[in-house]
């Protein structure tokens, strides 16, 4: 062991577990010294449960290790071991799950890690009602000059993210490149401060949130338009969103749409109509009840514009949030998602579109008929995700991917578009019953395509890639 070169030993020791590195300290002096070499610890990760319990393993790491790649802690209460906020172990990524009473401790930990010089990412999860103490913590994060990534999730109710008096402060050295924060009315001030302070460095901004809220003013959109190198944006529809149309760097866009955003939908449509640099677009519709909302239906048509856009990837998702008071009685007839018809009309104006993914109510016959080599010359991938009958989808739709393969509209589509890969996301690939050893649906009873579907009956969710019969082979089904 003494004859082996240090570089070789260090290379091997990088892949040892934390407890094995500590065990090396007991073998010999040489390994004991190498076990505390910074290079050995640069890939190591450490996590614990509640900090208040004084996790001995984590405290040992923070006391002896020179550095860590990632440290994950759950902070509760104010009692803690001294090593949590006074450690000399430099951490690159810090993930904290905390409540309001831990805000002071979290703030001290982050300031300590900033001083050690390796901190580049902080992911903060707030799990209860946020109090004023969190304002100082938010100020520390927003004004950091070393962080590259900042991620904040707030699960409190009512949602609050106080920012104290931080709005009067400035960011002296912008550094953030990635910023994720749940967009809520109470977090709007904090978000705007970060966007303004790090406008020269930000590249990815994620303001997506399931609460279906939009901004109260046009400030957020204006600040986003001022982010010089913005490449990827996820956000709800915003007032004055047309200000973003001039952004030449923005190529990847995800928009959340709900009925609460009716007043700002025209601004979003105007933005999409004028944007010329978008390449990857996702529209996430969030219905307020068991019926799809029609707000934002014209966004697809606006995106197509005059046919001069260069969108290559388009994803349309629809998540239904059931009404808590809905007892399942008195429901009217569900109508197909209203964005399918505008999408079918818009295809000829999107010549660069190569990948299309859509949530569907049932078999989208109109959409399938609208796709041809003439209307979608660049399209090579189409993915459909059916809404199951248990979620209000068409009860007459095929029960399995094999059943979809035998739908008339699907067969016509495959015959007309032999080069397009069609994928259907169903709960099961086929309707083979293992209990009774038989096929349940009419399509599966025909006994065709057995080599592709019979062995896939155990999948909970699966993608079935459909090909014309002439192209079916074991390599064509994923």
Short mmCIF file of C-alpha atoms in Angstrom, two decimals:
data_model
loop_
_atom_site.label_atom_id
_atom_site.label_comp_id
_atom_site.label_asym_id
_atom_site.label_seq_id
_atom_site.Cartn_x
_atom_site.Cartn_y
_atom_site.Cartn_z
CA UNK A 1 0.00 0.00 0.00
CA UNK A 2 2.83 2.39 0.85
CA UNK A 3 4.34 1.87 -2.61
CA UNK A 4 1.21 2.89 -4.54
CA UNK A 5 1.30 6.47 -5.87
CA UNK A 6 -0.99 8.98 -4.18
CA UNK A 7 -2.67 10.00 -7.44
CA UNK A 8 -3.78 6.42 -8.07
CA UNK A 9 -5.12 6.00 -4.55
CA UNK A 10 -6.97 9.32 -4.71
CA UNK A 11 -8.61 8.33 -8.00
CA UNK A 12 -9.89 5.09 -6.47
CA UNK A 13 -10.95 6.66 -3.18
CA UNK A 14 -13.20 9.17 -4.97
CA UNK A 15 -15.69 6.33 -5.51
CA UNK A 16 -15.76 5.07 -1.92
CA UNK A 17 -18.73 5.65 0.35
CA UNK A 18 -18.50 8.13 3.19
CA UNK A 19 -18.26 5.47 5.87
CA UNK A 20 -15.53 3.68 3.91
CA UNK A 21 -13.48 6.87 3.72
CA UNK A 22 -13.66 7.23 7.48
CA UNK A 23 -12.65 3.58 7.83
CA UNK A 24 -9.54 4.29 5.74
CA UNK A 25 -8.33 6.60 8.50
CA UNK A 26 -7.83 3.54 10.71
CA UNK A 27 -5.82 1.51 8.19
CA UNK A 28 -2.56 3.44 8.04
CA UNK A 29 -1.22 6.98 8.20
CA UNK A 30 -0.98 7.29 4.42
CA UNK A 31 -4.61 6.32 3.79
CA UNK A 32 -5.66 8.32 6.82
CA UNK A 33 -4.21 11.47 5.33
CA UNK A 34 -5.55 10.78 1.85
CA UNK A 35 -9.03 10.09 3.26
CA UNK A 36 -9.29 13.78 4.15
CA UNK A 37 -7.93 15.06 0.84
CA UNK A 38 -10.37 17.58 -0.77
CA UNK A 39 -10.30 15.74 -4.11
CA UNK A 40 -11.67 12.58 -2.49
CA UNK A 41 -14.75 14.42 -1.22
CA UNK A 42 -15.69 16.51 -4.26
CA UNK A 43 -18.33 13.97 -5.43
CA UNK A 44 -19.60 12.93 -2.01
CA UNK A 45 -23.19 13.56 -0.91
CA UNK A 46 -24.57 13.62 2.59
CA UNK A 47 -28.14 13.76 3.87
CA UNK A 48 -29.93 13.48 7.18
CA UNK A 49 -33.30 13.62 8.81
CA UNK A 50 -34.15 16.31 11.31
CA UNK A 51 -31.32 18.57 12.33
CA UNK A 52 -32.79 18.91 15.81
CA UNK A 53 -32.03 15.25 16.55
CA UNK A 54 -28.29 15.89 16.17
CA UNK A 55 -27.63 13.37 13.41
CA UNK A 56 -24.26 11.96 14.43
CA UNK A 57 -23.28 10.78 10.96
CA UNK A 58 -23.89 14.17 9.35
CA UNK A 59 -22.20 16.03 12.19
CA UNK A 60 -19.19 13.77 11.79
CA UNK A 61 -18.98 14.52 8.08
CA UNK A 62 -19.33 18.27 8.62
CA UNK A 63 -16.67 18.15 11.32
CA UNK A 64 -14.04 16.15 9.38
CA UNK A 65 -14.73 16.34 5.64
CA UNK A 66 -13.10 19.24 3.76
CA UNK A 67 -15.88 19.51 1.16
CA UNK A 68 -19.08 17.93 -0.20
CA UNK A 69 -20.80 17.98 -3.54
CA UNK A 70 -24.29 18.03 -1.98
CA UNK A 71 -25.70 18.35 1.53
CA UNK A 72 -29.40 17.64 2.14
CA UNK A 73 -30.92 18.51 5.51
CA UNK A 74 -34.34 18.71 7.09
CA UNK A 75 -34.43 21.56 9.58
CA UNK A 76 -37.03 21.73 12.33
CA UNK A 77 -36.92 24.00 15.34
CA UNK A 78 -34.00 26.03 16.65
CA UNK A 79 -32.04 23.28 18.41
CA UNK A 80 -29.11 22.14 16.33
CA UNK A 81 -25.58 20.89 16.49
CA UNK A 82 -22.93 23.57 16.18
CA UNK A 83 -21.51 21.93 13.03
CA UNK A 84 -24.54 22.80 10.94
CA UNK A 85 -23.85 26.52 10.73
CA UNK A 86 -20.17 26.70 11.74
CA UNK A 87 -18.69 23.85 9.75
CA UNK A 88 -15.54 24.27 7.68
CA UNK A 89 -16.81 21.67 5.21
CA UNK A 90 -17.40 23.57 1.96
CA UNK A 91 -20.59 22.45 0.19
CA UNK A 92 -21.32 22.98 -3.50
CA UNK A 93 -25.08 22.21 -3.39
CA UNK A 94 -27.26 22.80 -0.33
CA UNK A 95 -30.80 21.40 -0.13
CA UNK A 96 -32.88 22.43 2.89
CA UNK A 97 -36.38 21.34 3.87
CA UNK A 98 -37.52 23.65 6.62
CA UNK A 99 -40.32 25.40 8.47
CA UNK A 100 -40.53 29.02 9.60
CA UNK A 101 -38.85 28.38 12.96
CA UNK A 102 -35.71 27.20 11.15
CA UNK A 103 -35.27 30.37 9.07
CA UNK A 104 -32.56 31.84 11.30
CA UNK A 105 -30.54 28.62 11.26
CA UNK A 106 -30.91 28.28 7.48
CA UNK A 107 -29.75 31.86 7.00
CA UNK A 108 -26.64 31.25 9.12
CA UNK A 109 -25.85 28.05 7.23
CA UNK A 110 -26.07 29.73 3.84
CA UNK A 111 -23.94 32.70 4.92
CA UNK A 112 -21.33 30.33 6.32
CA UNK A 113 -21.22 28.32 3.09
CA UNK A 114 -20.95 31.49 1.02
CA UNK A 115 -17.90 32.47 3.04
CA UNK A 116 -16.30 29.05 2.43
CA UNK A 117 -16.47 29.80 -1.29
CA UNK A 118 -17.84 26.66 -2.98
CA UNK A 119 -21.61 27.17 -2.72
CA UNK A 120 -23.23 27.30 -6.16
CA UNK A 121 -26.76 25.93 -5.67
CA UNK A 122 -29.41 26.28 -2.96
CA UNK A 123 -32.74 24.43 -3.06
CA UNK A 124 -35.15 25.56 -0.36
CA UNK A 125 -38.45 23.85 0.50
CA UNK A 126 -40.77 25.72 2.89
CA UNK A 127 -43.26 23.36 4.48
CA UNK A 128 -45.55 25.47 6.67
CA UNK A 129 -46.90 28.98 7.13
CA UNK A 130 -43.97 31.29 6.44
CA UNK A 131 -43.36 34.03 9.00
CA UNK A 132 -41.47 37.29 8.91
CA UNK A 133 -38.19 35.59 9.89
CA UNK A 134 -38.02 34.18 6.38
CA UNK A 135 -37.58 37.68 4.94
CA UNK A 136 -33.93 37.87 6.02
CA UNK A 137 -33.29 34.45 4.52
CA UNK A 138 -34.85 35.52 1.21
CA UNK A 139 -32.70 38.65 1.23
CA UNK A 140 -29.55 36.57 1.70
CA UNK A 141 -30.48 34.35 -1.23
CA UNK A 142 -31.54 37.18 -3.54
CA UNK A 143 -28.38 39.22 -3.00
CA UNK A 144 -25.92 36.34 -3.18
CA UNK A 145 -22.92 36.91 -5.42
CA UNK A 146 -21.83 33.26 -5.61
CA UNK A 147 -24.99 31.25 -6.35
CA UNK A 148 -25.54 29.90 -9.86
CA UNK A 149 -28.82 28.10 -9.10
CA UNK A 150 -31.60 29.10 -6.72
CA UNK A 151 -34.71 26.94 -6.28
CA UNK A 152 -37.51 27.80 -3.86
CA UNK A 153 -40.70 25.81 -3.29
CA UNK A 154 -43.35 26.98 -0.86
CA UNK A 155 -46.03 24.55 0.33
CA UNK A 156 -47.54 26.77 3.02
CA UNK A 157 -51.18 27.80 3.08
CA UNK A 158 -51.98 30.55 2.59
CA UNK A 159 -48.88 30.86 0.40
CA UNK A 160 -46.57 33.59 1.67
CA UNK A 161 -42.98 34.50 0.92
CA UNK A 162 -42.26 37.75 2.80
CA UNK A 163 -39.30 39.77 1.68
CA UNK A 164 -38.92 42.19 4.59
CA UNK A 165 -37.18 45.41 3.47
CA UNK A 166 -35.08 43.75 0.81
CA UNK A 167 -36.62 45.68 -2.07
CA UNK A 168 -34.47 48.67 -1.19
CA UNK A 169 -31.26 46.63 -1.45
CA UNK A 170 -29.18 45.97 -4.55
CA UNK A 171 -27.29 43.00 -5.95
CA UNK A 172 -23.68 44.14 -6.22
CA UNK A 173 -22.38 41.12 -8.18
CA UNK A 174 -25.04 39.27 -10.23
CA UNK A 175 -24.38 35.53 -10.44
CA UNK A 176 -27.62 33.54 -10.83
CA UNK A 177 -28.04 31.59 -14.06
CA UNK A 178 -30.98 29.38 -12.99
CA UNK A 179 -33.90 30.66 -10.89
CA UNK A 180 -36.92 28.61 -9.86
CA UNK A 181 -39.63 29.95 -7.56
CA UNK A 182 -43.31 29.05 -7.28
CA UNK A 183 -45.25 32.03 -8.62
CA UNK A 184 -47.71 33.24 -6.00
CA UNK A 185 -49.06 36.69 -5.33
CA UNK A 186 -47.07 36.97 -2.10
CA UNK A 187 -43.83 35.97 -3.83
CA UNK A 188 -44.18 38.47 -6.68
CA UNK A 189 -41.99 41.10 -4.99
CA UNK A 190 -39.22 38.61 -4.28
CA UNK A 191 -39.33 37.26 -7.84
CA UNK A 192 -39.17 40.73 -9.35
CA UNK A 193 -36.20 41.64 -7.15
CA UNK A 194 -34.25 38.57 -8.28
CA UNK A 195 -35.10 39.19 -11.95
CA UNK A 196 -33.93 42.80 -11.69
CA UNK A 197 -30.79 42.05 -9.69
CA UNK A 198 -29.55 39.15 -11.83
CA UNK A 199 -30.80 40.28 -15.25
CA UNK A 200 -27.32 40.19 -16.74
CA UNK A 201 -26.62 36.55 -15.83
CA UNK A 202 -29.94 34.65 -15.78
CA UNK A 203 -30.48 32.04 -18.50
CA UNK A 204 -33.28 29.82 -17.12
CA UNK A 205 -36.30 31.13 -15.18
CA UNK A 206 -38.99 28.77 -13.86
CA UNK A 207 -42.02 30.45 -12.27
CA UNK A 208 -44.40 27.56 -12.83
CA UNK A 209 -46.90 26.75 -10.11
CA UNK A 210 -50.03 24.66 -9.73
CA UNK A 211 -51.94 27.50 -8.01
CA UNK A 212 -52.91 28.95 -11.42
CA UNK A 213 -52.12 32.52 -10.38
CA UNK A 214 -50.99 35.40 -12.54
CA UNK A 215 -49.18 38.64 -11.72
CA UNK A 216 -50.99 41.73 -10.49
CA UNK A 217 -48.94 44.13 -12.62
CA UNK A 218 -46.86 44.21 -15.77
CA UNK A 219 -43.60 44.47 -13.82
CA UNK A 220 -42.73 40.77 -14.00
CA UNK A 221 -43.07 40.59 -17.79
CA UNK A 222 -41.09 43.80 -18.23
CA UNK A 223 -38.29 42.49 -16.02
CA UNK A 224 -38.22 39.19 -17.92
CA UNK A 225 -37.89 41.15 -21.15
CA UNK A 226 -34.83 42.81 -19.64
CA UNK A 227 -33.04 39.51 -18.95
CA UNK A 228 -30.39 39.73 -21.63
CA UNK A 229 -29.51 36.05 -22.01
CA UNK A 230 -32.83 34.39 -21.16
CA UNK A 231 -32.97 31.04 -22.96
CA UNK A 232 -35.67 29.07 -21.14
CA UNK A 233 -38.80 30.39 -19.43
CA UNK A 234 -41.59 28.67 -17.51
CA UNK A 235 -44.36 30.90 -16.18
CA UNK A 236 -48.12 31.56 -16.07
CA UNK A 237 -49.68 33.96 -18.54
CA UNK A 238 -48.59 37.46 -17.49
CA UNK A 239 -49.86 41.01 -18.05
CA UNK A 240 -47.96 42.83 -20.84
CA UNK A 241 -46.37 39.59 -21.93
CA UNK A 242 -45.93 40.98 -25.44
CA UNK A 243 -42.85 42.79 -24.06
CA UNK A 244 -41.03 39.45 -24.31
CA UNK A 245 -41.48 39.19 -28.07
CA UNK A 246 -38.25 41.07 -28.72
CA UNK A 247 -36.13 38.55 -26.81
CA UNK A 248 -33.81 36.98 -29.38
CA UNK A 249 -32.28 34.50 -26.92
CA UNK A 250 -35.54 32.94 -25.66
CA UNK A 251 -36.01 29.61 -27.47
CA UNK A 252 -37.65 27.34 -24.87
CA UNK A 253 -41.03 28.38 -23.42
CA UNK A 254 -43.56 26.73 -21.09
CA UNK A 255 -46.82 28.56 -20.31
CA UNK A 256 -49.39 27.66 -17.65
CA UNK A 257 -52.95 28.50 -18.65
CA UNK A 258 -56.08 28.52 -16.48
CA UNK A 259 -59.47 30.23 -16.45
CA UNK A 260 -58.14 32.68 -13.83
CA UNK A 261 -55.91 34.17 -16.53
CA UNK A 262 -58.67 35.20 -18.93
CA UNK A 263 -57.81 38.89 -18.79
CA UNK A 264 -54.12 38.39 -19.62
CA UNK A 265 -54.60 35.72 -22.32
CA UNK A 266 -54.75 38.30 -25.17
CA UNK A 267 -51.33 39.67 -24.15
CA UNK A 268 -49.89 36.14 -24.23
CA UNK A 269 -51.41 35.51 -27.66
CA UNK A 270 -49.90 38.75 -28.94
CA UNK A 271 -46.51 37.67 -27.58
CA UNK A 272 -46.67 34.29 -29.33
CA UNK A 273 -47.84 35.93 -32.54
CA UNK A 274 -44.81 38.23 -32.61
CA UNK A 275 -42.15 35.83 -31.27
CA UNK A 276 -39.81 34.60 -33.99
CA UNK A 277 -37.08 32.80 -32.06
CA UNK A 278 -39.06 30.15 -30.15
CA UNK A 279 -38.07 26.55 -30.92
CA UNK A 280 -39.58 24.46 -28.09
CA UNK A 281 -43.02 25.42 -26.71
CA UNK A 282 -45.20 23.73 -24.07
CA UNK A 283 -48.74 24.88 -23.24
CA UNK A 284 -50.00 23.51 -19.91
CA UNK A 285 -53.75 23.97 -19.54
CA UNK A 286 -55.01 23.72 -15.96
CA UNK A 287 -58.78 23.33 -15.84
CA UNK A 288 -60.53 24.60 -12.72
CA UNK A 289 -63.09 21.82 -12.62
CA UNK A 290 -64.02 18.68 -14.52
CA UNK A 291 -64.60 20.63 -17.70
CA UNK A 292 -61.76 21.95 -19.86
CA UNK A 293 -61.38 25.71 -19.81
CA UNK A 294 -61.53 27.58 -23.11
CA UNK A 295 -59.15 30.30 -21.93
CA UNK A 296 -56.07 30.41 -24.11
CA UNK A 297 -57.52 28.26 -26.88
CA UNK A 298 -56.24 30.76 -29.46
CA UNK A 299 -52.64 30.48 -28.24
CA UNK A 300 -51.84 27.70 -30.72
CA UNK A 301 -53.16 29.75 -33.61
CA UNK A 302 -51.24 32.77 -32.39
CA UNK A 303 -48.08 30.70 -32.20
CA UNK A 304 -48.49 29.68 -35.84
CA UNK A 305 -48.89 33.35 -36.73
CA UNK A 306 -48.08 34.10 -40.35
CA UNK A 307 -46.09 30.92 -40.86
CA UNK A 308 -42.73 32.58 -40.24
CA UNK A 309 -42.08 30.96 -36.85
CA UNK A 310 -39.44 28.28 -36.35
CA UNK A 311 -41.10 26.17 -33.65
CA UNK A 312 -39.75 22.62 -33.85
CA UNK A 313 -41.26 21.04 -30.72
CA UNK A 314 -44.81 21.64 -29.45
CA UNK A 315 -46.29 20.00 -26.35
CA UNK A 316 -49.88 20.58 -25.21
CA UNK A 317 -50.85 19.27 -21.78
CA UNK A 318 -54.19 19.38 -20.00
CA UNK A 319 -54.50 18.68 -16.29
CA UNK A 320 -57.98 18.60 -14.80
CA UNK A 321 -58.37 19.67 -11.19
CA UNK A 322 -61.65 18.06 -10.00
CA UNK A 323 -64.08 20.21 -8.08
CA UNK A 324 -63.90 19.20 -4.41
CA UNK A 325 -67.65 19.70 -4.11
CA UNK A 326 -68.40 17.57 -7.13
CA UNK A 327 -70.34 14.46 -6.10
CA UNK A 328 -70.33 13.02 -9.59
CA UNK A 329 -74.04 13.73 -10.12
CA UNK A 330 -75.59 16.04 -12.62
CA UNK A 331 -72.55 16.22 -14.85
CA UNK A 332 -73.11 17.43 -18.37
CA UNK A 333 -71.58 15.81 -21.40
CA UNK A 334 -67.85 16.37 -21.62
CA UNK A 335 -66.64 18.05 -24.77
CA UNK A 336 -63.27 17.36 -26.41
CA UNK A 337 -60.42 19.69 -25.56
CA UNK A 338 -61.10 22.92 -27.46
CA UNK A 339 -57.48 23.44 -28.53
CA UNK A 340 -57.51 20.44 -30.91
CA UNK A 341 -59.45 22.23 -33.66
CA UNK A 342 -57.20 25.34 -33.67
CA UNK A 343 -54.17 23.04 -33.62
CA UNK A 344 -55.37 21.20 -36.72
CA UNK A 345 -55.86 24.51 -38.53
CA UNK A 346 -52.46 25.84 -37.43
CA UNK A 347 -50.32 22.94 -38.66
CA UNK A 348 -49.79 24.24 -42.22
CA UNK A 349 -48.40 27.47 -40.72
CA UNK A 350 -45.77 25.59 -38.69
CA UNK A 351 -43.47 24.16 -41.37
CA UNK A 352 -40.54 23.52 -39.01
CA UNK A 353 -42.55 21.45 -36.50
CA UNK A 354 -40.84 18.07 -36.05
CA UNK A 355 -42.27 16.82 -32.73
CA UNK A 356 -45.86 17.17 -31.49
CA UNK A 357 -47.20 15.87 -28.15
CA UNK A 358 -50.88 16.36 -27.23
CA UNK A 359 -53.24 15.32 -24.42
CA UNK A 360 -56.49 14.12 -26.01
CA UNK A 361 -60.06 13.46 -24.88
CA UNK A 362 -60.44 10.42 -27.14
CA UNK A 363 -59.33 9.47 -30.62
CA UNK A 364 -58.50 12.89 -32.20
CA UNK A 365 -59.86 12.10 -35.65
CA UNK A 366 -59.83 15.71 -36.87
CA UNK A 367 -56.20 16.19 -35.83
CA UNK A 368 -55.06 12.93 -37.40
CA UNK A 369 -56.84 13.79 -40.65
CA UNK A 370 -55.18 17.22 -40.70
CA UNK A 371 -51.65 15.79 -40.64
CA UNK A 372 -50.09 14.92 -43.97
CA UNK A 373 -46.72 15.33 -45.73
CA UNK A 374 -48.08 18.56 -47.21
CA UNK A 375 -49.44 20.16 -44.00
CA UNK A 376 -46.62 19.00 -41.70
CA UNK A 377 -43.59 18.30 -43.90
CA UNK A 378 -41.03 18.21 -41.06
CA UNK A 379 -43.10 16.26 -38.51
CA UNK A 380 -41.47 12.96 -37.57
CA UNK A 381 -42.90 12.28 -34.08
CA UNK A 382 -46.49 12.46 -32.79
CA UNK A 383 -47.31 11.53 -29.20
CA UNK A 384 -50.89 11.28 -27.92
CA UNK A 385 -51.84 10.94 -24.25
CA UNK A 386 -55.52 9.92 -23.90
CA UNK A 387 -57.58 11.07 -20.92
CA UNK A 388 -58.85 7.87 -19.29
CA UNK A 389 -62.58 7.31 -18.69
CA UNK A 390 -61.96 7.55 -14.94
CA UNK A 391 -60.82 11.15 -15.51
CA UNK A 392 -63.76 12.06 -17.69
CA UNK A 393 -62.33 10.94 -21.03
CA UNK A 394 -64.30 9.42 -23.87
CA UNK A 395 -65.72 6.10 -22.66
CA UNK A 396 -65.75 4.77 -26.22
CA UNK A 397 -62.02 5.20 -26.76
CA UNK A 398 -59.81 2.09 -27.05
CA UNK A 399 -58.78 0.55 -23.75
CA UNK A 400 -55.23 -0.28 -24.81
CA UNK A 401 -52.51 0.80 -27.22
CA UNK A 402 -53.24 -2.17 -29.46
CA UNK A 403 -56.85 -1.03 -29.70
CA UNK A 404 -55.68 2.40 -30.82
CA UNK A 405 -53.62 0.73 -33.54
CA UNK A 406 -56.82 -0.66 -35.08
CA UNK A 407 -58.81 2.60 -35.07
CA UNK A 408 -59.77 3.60 -38.62
CA UNK A 409 -58.39 7.12 -38.23
CA UNK A 410 -55.10 5.77 -36.88
CA UNK A 411 -54.71 3.27 -39.71
CA UNK A 412 -55.41 5.99 -42.28
CA UNK A 413 -52.90 8.26 -40.55
CA UNK A 414 -50.18 5.60 -40.64
CA UNK A 415 -50.85 4.83 -44.29
CA UNK A 416 -50.66 8.51 -45.25
CA UNK A 417 -47.65 9.31 -43.03
CA UNK A 418 -45.31 6.29 -43.10
CA UNK A 419 -42.33 8.31 -41.84
CA UNK A 420 -44.02 9.67 -38.71
CA UNK A 421 -43.52 7.76 -35.45
CA UNK A 422 -46.86 7.65 -33.63
CA UNK A 423 -46.80 6.97 -29.89
CA UNK A 424 -49.86 6.42 -27.71
CA UNK A 425 -49.59 6.59 -23.94
CA UNK A 426 -52.10 4.16 -22.49
CA UNK A 427 -52.46 2.42 -19.15
CA UNK A 428 -51.66 -0.87 -20.82
CA UNK A 429 -50.15 -2.04 -24.06
CA UNK A 430 -52.74 -4.75 -24.64
CA UNK A 431 -55.88 -6.21 -23.06
CA UNK A 432 -54.44 -9.60 -22.23
CA UNK A 433 -55.87 -10.99 -18.99
CA UNK A 434 -53.25 -12.98 -17.10
CA UNK A 435 -55.90 -14.36 -14.74
CA UNK A 436 -58.05 -15.84 -17.50
CA UNK A 437 -55.28 -16.18 -20.12
CA UNK A 438 -57.31 -14.48 -22.82
CA UNK A 439 -57.64 -11.24 -24.74
CA UNK A 440 -60.40 -8.90 -23.56
CA UNK A 441 -60.95 -6.31 -26.32
CA UNK A 442 -61.94 -6.99 -29.93
CA UNK A 443 -58.64 -5.74 -31.33
CA UNK A 444 -56.60 -8.02 -29.10
CA UNK A 445 -58.86 -10.99 -29.89
CA UNK A 446 -57.77 -10.79 -33.52
CA UNK A 447 -54.41 -12.21 -32.49
CA UNK A 448 -52.33 -9.82 -34.59
CA UNK A 449 -49.16 -8.03 -33.49
CA UNK A 450 -48.76 -10.57 -30.69
CA UNK A 451 -44.98 -10.28 -30.65
CA UNK A 452 -45.28 -6.60 -29.73
CA UNK A 453 -48.08 -6.51 -27.19
CA UNK A 454 -48.45 -9.78 -25.30
CA UNK A 455 -45.23 -9.42 -23.33
CA UNK A 456 -46.10 -5.87 -22.27
CA UNK A 457 -49.20 -6.61 -20.19
CA UNK A 458 -47.46 -5.85 -16.89
CA UNK A 459 -46.64 -2.20 -17.72
CA UNK A 460 -48.60 0.36 -15.72
CA UNK A 461 -47.81 3.16 -18.17
CA UNK A 462 -46.16 2.55 -21.48
CA UNK A 463 -45.48 4.14 -24.81
CA UNK A 464 -46.61 2.08 -27.79
CA UNK A 465 -45.01 3.09 -31.05
CA UNK A 466 -47.32 2.43 -33.98
CA UNK A 467 -46.10 1.50 -37.43
CA UNK A 468 -47.81 0.33 -40.62
CA UNK A 469 -48.03 -3.45 -40.89
CA UNK A 470 -45.33 -3.46 -43.55
CA UNK A 471 -42.88 -1.92 -41.09
CA UNK A 472 -43.75 -3.92 -37.98
CA UNK A 473 -40.77 -5.72 -36.48
CA UNK A 474 -39.43 -6.36 -33.02
CA UNK A 475 -37.18 -3.33 -33.31
CA UNK A 476 -40.03 -0.93 -34.09
CA UNK A 477 -41.81 -1.12 -30.75
CA UNK A 478 -40.34 0.75 -27.81
#
